Short mmCIF file of C-alpha atoms and ligand atoms in Angstrom, two decimals:
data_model
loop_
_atom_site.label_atom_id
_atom_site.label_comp_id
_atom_site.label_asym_id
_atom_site.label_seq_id
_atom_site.Cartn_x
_atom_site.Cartn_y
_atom_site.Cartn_z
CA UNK T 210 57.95 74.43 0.57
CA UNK T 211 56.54 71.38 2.48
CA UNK T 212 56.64 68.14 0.38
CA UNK T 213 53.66 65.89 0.57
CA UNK T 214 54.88 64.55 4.37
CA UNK T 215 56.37 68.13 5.07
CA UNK T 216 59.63 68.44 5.92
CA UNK T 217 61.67 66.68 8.75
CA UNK T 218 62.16 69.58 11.40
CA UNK T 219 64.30 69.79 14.48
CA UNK T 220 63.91 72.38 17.47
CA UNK T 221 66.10 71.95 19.85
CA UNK T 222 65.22 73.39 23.41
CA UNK T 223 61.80 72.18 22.43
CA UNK T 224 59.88 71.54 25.44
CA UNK T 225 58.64 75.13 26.68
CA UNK T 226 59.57 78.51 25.76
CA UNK T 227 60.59 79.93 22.37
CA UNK T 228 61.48 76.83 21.31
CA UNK T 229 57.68 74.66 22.47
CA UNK T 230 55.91 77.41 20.30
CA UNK T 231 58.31 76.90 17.15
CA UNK T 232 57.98 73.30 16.92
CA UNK T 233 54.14 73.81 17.48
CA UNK T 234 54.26 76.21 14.39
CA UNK T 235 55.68 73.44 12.64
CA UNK T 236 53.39 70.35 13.12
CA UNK T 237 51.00 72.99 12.42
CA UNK T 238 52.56 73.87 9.01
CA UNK T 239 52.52 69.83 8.30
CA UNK T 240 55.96 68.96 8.58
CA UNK T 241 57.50 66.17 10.82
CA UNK T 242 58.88 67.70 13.81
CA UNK T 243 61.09 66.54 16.16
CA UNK T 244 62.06 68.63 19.48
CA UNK T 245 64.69 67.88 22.29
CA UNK T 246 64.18 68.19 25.78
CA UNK T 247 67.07 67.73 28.54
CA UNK T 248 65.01 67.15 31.75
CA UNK T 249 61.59 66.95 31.27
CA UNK T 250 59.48 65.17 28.05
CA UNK T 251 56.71 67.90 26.39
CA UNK T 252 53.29 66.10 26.15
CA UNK T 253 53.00 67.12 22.72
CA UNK T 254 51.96 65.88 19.20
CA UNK T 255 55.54 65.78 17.99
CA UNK T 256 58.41 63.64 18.16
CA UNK T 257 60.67 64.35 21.50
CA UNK T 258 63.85 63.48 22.31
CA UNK T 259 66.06 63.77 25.32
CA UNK T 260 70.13 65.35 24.83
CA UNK T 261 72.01 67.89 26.57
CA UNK T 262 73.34 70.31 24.16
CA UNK T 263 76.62 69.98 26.22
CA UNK T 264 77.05 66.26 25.16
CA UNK T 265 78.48 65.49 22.10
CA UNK T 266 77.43 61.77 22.59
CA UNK T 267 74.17 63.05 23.30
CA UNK T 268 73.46 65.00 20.23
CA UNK T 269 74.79 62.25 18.02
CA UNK T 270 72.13 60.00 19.65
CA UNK T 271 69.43 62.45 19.39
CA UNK T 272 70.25 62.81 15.40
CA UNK T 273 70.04 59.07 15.39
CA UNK T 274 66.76 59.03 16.71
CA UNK T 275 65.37 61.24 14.74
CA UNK T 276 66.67 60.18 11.33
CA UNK T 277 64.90 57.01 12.30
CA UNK T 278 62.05 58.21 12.68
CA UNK T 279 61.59 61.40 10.45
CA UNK T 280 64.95 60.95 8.26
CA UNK T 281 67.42 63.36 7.50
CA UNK T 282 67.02 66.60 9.61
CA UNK T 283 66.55 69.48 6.70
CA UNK T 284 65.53 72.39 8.50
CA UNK T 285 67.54 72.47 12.37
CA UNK T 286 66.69 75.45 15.07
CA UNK T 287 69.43 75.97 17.11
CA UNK T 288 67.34 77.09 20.37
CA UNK T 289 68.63 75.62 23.47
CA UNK T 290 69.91 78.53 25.89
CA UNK T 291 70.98 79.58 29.35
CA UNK T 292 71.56 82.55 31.27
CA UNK T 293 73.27 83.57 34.47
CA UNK T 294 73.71 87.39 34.77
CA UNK T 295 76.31 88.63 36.66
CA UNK T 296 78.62 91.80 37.06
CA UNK T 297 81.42 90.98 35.11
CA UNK T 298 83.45 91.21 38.32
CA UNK T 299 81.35 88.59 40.16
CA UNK T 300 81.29 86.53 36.90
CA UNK T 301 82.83 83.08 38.11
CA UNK T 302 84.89 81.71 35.49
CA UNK T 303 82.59 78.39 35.51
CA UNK T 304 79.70 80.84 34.96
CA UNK T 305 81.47 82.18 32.14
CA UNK T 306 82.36 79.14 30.07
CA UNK T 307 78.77 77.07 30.72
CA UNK T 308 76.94 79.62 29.36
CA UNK T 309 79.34 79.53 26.01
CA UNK T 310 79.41 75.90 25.92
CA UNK T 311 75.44 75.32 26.17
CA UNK T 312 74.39 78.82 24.15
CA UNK T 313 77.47 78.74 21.32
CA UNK T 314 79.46 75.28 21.81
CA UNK T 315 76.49 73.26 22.09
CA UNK T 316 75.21 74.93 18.71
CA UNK T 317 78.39 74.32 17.29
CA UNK T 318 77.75 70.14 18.27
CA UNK T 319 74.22 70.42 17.07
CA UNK T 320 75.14 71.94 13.54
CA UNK T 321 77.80 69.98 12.61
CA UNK T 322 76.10 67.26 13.26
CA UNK T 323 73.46 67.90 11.12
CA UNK T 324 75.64 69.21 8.08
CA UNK T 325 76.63 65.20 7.29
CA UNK T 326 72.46 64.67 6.35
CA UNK T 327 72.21 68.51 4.49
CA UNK T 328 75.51 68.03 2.83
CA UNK T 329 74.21 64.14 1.14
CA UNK T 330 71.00 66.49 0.29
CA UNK T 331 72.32 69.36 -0.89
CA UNK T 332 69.51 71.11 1.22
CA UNK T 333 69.45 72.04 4.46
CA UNK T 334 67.86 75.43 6.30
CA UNK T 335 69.78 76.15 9.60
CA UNK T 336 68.18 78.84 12.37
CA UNK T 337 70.24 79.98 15.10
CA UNK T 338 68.72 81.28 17.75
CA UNK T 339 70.82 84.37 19.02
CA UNK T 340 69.75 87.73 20.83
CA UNK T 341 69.10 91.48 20.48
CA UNK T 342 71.70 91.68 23.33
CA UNK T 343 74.42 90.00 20.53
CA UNK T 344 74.67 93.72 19.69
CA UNK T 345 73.84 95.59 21.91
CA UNK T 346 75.45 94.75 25.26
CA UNK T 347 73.43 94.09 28.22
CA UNK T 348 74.91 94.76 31.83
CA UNK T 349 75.39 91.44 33.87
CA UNK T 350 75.27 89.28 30.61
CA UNK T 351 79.06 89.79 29.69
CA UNK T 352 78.38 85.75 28.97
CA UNK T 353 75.00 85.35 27.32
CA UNK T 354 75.76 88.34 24.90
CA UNK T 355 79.09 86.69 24.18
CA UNK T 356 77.91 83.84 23.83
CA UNK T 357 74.67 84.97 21.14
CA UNK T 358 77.24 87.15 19.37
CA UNK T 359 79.37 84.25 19.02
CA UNK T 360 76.39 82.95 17.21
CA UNK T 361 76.38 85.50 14.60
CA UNK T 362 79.60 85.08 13.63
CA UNK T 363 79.13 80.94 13.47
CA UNK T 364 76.41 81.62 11.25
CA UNK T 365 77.50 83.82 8.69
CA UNK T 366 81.09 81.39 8.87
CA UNK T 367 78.83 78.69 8.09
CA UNK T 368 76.77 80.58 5.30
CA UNK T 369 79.53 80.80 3.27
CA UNK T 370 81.06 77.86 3.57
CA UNK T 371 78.00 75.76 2.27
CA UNK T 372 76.10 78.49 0.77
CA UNK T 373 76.82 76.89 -2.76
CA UNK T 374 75.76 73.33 -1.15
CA UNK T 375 72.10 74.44 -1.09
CA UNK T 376 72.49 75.12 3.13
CA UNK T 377 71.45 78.49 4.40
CA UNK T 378 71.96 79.25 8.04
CA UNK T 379 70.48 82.79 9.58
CA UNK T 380 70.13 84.33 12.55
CA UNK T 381 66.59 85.57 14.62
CA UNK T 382 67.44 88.19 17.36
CA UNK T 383 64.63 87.70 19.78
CA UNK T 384 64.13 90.62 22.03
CA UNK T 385 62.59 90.34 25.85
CA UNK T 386 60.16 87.33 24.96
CA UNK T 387 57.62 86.09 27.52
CA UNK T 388 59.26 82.80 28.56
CA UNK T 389 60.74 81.55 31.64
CA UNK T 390 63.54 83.17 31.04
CA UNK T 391 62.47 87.08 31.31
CA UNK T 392 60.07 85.52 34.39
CA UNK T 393 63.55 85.62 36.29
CA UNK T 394 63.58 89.50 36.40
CA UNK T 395 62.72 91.54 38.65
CA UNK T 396 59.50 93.48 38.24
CA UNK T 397 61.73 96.66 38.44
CA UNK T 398 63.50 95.08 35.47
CA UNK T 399 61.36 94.04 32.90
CA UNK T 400 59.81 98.04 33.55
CA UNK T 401 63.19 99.42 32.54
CA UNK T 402 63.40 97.44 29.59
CA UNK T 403 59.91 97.46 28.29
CA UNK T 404 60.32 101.38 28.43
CA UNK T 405 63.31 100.60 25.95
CA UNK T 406 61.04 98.89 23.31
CA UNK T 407 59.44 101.04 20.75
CA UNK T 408 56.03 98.99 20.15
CA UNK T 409 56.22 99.31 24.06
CA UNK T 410 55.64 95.61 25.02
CA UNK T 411 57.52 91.96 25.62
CA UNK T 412 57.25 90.06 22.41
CA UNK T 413 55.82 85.96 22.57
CA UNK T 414 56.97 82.86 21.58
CA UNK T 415 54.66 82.98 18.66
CA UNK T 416 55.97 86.40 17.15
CA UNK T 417 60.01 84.25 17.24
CA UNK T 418 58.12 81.23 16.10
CA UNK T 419 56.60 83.56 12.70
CA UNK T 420 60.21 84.51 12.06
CA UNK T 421 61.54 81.10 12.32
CA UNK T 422 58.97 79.65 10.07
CA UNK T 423 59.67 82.31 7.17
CA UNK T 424 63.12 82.15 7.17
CA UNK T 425 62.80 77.98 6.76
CA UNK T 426 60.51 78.72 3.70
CA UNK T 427 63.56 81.03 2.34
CA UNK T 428 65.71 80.04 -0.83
CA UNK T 429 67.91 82.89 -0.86
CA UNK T 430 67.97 84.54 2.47
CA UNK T 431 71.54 83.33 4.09
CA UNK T 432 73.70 85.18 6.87
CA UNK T 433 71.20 87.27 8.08
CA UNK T 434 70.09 88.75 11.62
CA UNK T 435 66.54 89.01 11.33
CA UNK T 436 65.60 90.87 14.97
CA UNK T 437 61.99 89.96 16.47
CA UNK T 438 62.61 92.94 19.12
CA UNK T 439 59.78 95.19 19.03
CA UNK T 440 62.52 97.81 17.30
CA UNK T 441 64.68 97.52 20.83
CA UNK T 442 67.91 96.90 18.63
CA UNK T 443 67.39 99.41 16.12
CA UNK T 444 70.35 100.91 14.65
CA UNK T 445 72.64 98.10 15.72
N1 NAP O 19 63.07 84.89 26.54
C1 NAP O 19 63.77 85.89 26.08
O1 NAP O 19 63.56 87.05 26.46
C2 NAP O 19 64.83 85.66 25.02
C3 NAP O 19 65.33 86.77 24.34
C4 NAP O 19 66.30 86.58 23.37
C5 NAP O 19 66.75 85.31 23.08
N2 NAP O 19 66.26 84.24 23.75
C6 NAP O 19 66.81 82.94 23.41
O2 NAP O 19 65.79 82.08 22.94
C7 NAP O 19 66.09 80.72 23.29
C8 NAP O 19 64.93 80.12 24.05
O3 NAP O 19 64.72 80.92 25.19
P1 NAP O 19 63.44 80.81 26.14
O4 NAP O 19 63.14 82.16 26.61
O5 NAP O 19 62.41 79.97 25.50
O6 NAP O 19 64.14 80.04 27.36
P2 NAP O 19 63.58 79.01 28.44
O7 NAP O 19 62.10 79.13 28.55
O8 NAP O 19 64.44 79.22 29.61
O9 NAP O 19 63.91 77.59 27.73
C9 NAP O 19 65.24 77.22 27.48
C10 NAP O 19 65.25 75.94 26.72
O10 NAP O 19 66.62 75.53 26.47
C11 NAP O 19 66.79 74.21 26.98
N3 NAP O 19 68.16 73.99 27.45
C12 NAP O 19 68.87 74.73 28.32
N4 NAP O 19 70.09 74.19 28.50
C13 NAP O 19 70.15 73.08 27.73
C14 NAP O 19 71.12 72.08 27.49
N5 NAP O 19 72.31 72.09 28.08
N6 NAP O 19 70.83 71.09 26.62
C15 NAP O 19 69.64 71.04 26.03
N7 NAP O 19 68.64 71.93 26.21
C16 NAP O 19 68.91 72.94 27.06
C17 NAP O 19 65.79 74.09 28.12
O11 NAP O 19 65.57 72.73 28.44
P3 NAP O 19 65.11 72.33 29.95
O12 NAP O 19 63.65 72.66 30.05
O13 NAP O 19 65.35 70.88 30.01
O14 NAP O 19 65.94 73.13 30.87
C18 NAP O 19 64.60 74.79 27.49
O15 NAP O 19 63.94 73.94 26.59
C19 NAP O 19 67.38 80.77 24.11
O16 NAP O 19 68.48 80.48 23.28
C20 NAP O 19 67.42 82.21 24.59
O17 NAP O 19 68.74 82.63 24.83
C21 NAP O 19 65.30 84.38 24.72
#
């Protein structure tokens, strides 16, 4: 529940996207919001803060900033991402490891720096933003699916280790979302896949963002992989 100033809120990935819609939700909700951006500042009516998920000096500095301003971070969303699909066999190794150390090393930075605030409050509420491809497979994202899966596996790691602290970390599985991101496909593409999706469309920013808001709101929801897919994942 939001206290009488809300709650202090941080998206990372915040300036378009998945991420731009859930710290909307948020300053809509009331709470203080802060979001980070790594090359270009969101005109927006919340709090915004440059780092590179890839930077561990970066992240600390971007915590810094924000506890200034907002205090402690309580509720953190984990939603900074990359792609770069490939055949496995044309995979560089380079391409390989920067999408794990933006999409699962970089969330690794990001919540560990935030336990040191949850851990003094006993209370935190951590999101991770992962994919319906963590479970599925996708062919030519041998790295992005590695790297969300990886995120499952953080999470529910995490949710046990300060589950009794008052700190619950879950997982939303976004399906094809109309961002940037799904812009890069082909036409041909997004057909394929949209035939795959049992409501029969691409989901938006504000369908991950509804997701993301409940599970900050939960008490007793930890380790789970909530998927906001259109039923694409079902059954995995
Ligand atoms: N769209 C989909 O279909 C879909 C489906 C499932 C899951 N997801 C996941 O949802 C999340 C958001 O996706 P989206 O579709 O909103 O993507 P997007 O429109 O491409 O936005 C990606 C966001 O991540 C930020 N980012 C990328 N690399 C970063 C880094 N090294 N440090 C800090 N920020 C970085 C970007 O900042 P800049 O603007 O500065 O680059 C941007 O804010 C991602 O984790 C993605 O994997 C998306």
């Amino acid at each position: 529940m939001a206290g009488e100033q809300g709650r202090s809120v941080l998206v990372t990935g915040g300036n378009r996207g998945i991420g731009l819609e859930v710290a909307r939700r948020f300053v809509r909700e009331g709470d203080r919001v802060a979001a980070t951006y790594r090359t270009s500042a969101p005109e927006e009516n919340f709090l915004a803060v440059q780092c590179d998920v890839t930077s561990s000096a970066d992240v600390d500095q971007a915590f810094k900033e924000v506890e200034a301003a907002h205090g402690n971070v309580e509720v953190l969303i984990v939603n900074a991402g990359i792609n770069d699909d490939q055949l496995l066999l044309r995979m560089s190794e380079e391409s390989f490891t920067s999408v794990l150390d933006t999409n699962l090393t970089g969330a690794f930075r990001v919540v560990k720096r935030s336990l040191k605030g949850m851990l003094r409050a006993k209370h935190g509420r951590i999101i991770l933003i992962s994919s319906a491809v963590a479970l599925r497979g996708e062919a030519g994202q041998a790295n992005y699916a590695a790297s969300k899966a990886g995120l499952i596996g953080l999470a529910r790691s995490l949710a046990r280790e300060y589950g009794s602290r008052g700190i619950t970390v879950n997982v939303v599985a976004p399906g094809l979302t109309a961002t940037d991101m799904s812009q890069a496909l082909t036409e041909e593409q997004r057909d394929e896949l949209v035939r795959q999706i049992p409501v029969g469309r691409l989901g938006n920013p504000a369908e991950i963002a509804s997701a993301v808001h409940f599970l900050a709101g939960q008490s007793y929801i930890t380790g789970a992989v909530i998927p906001v897919d259109g039923g694409a994942g079902m059954g995995h």
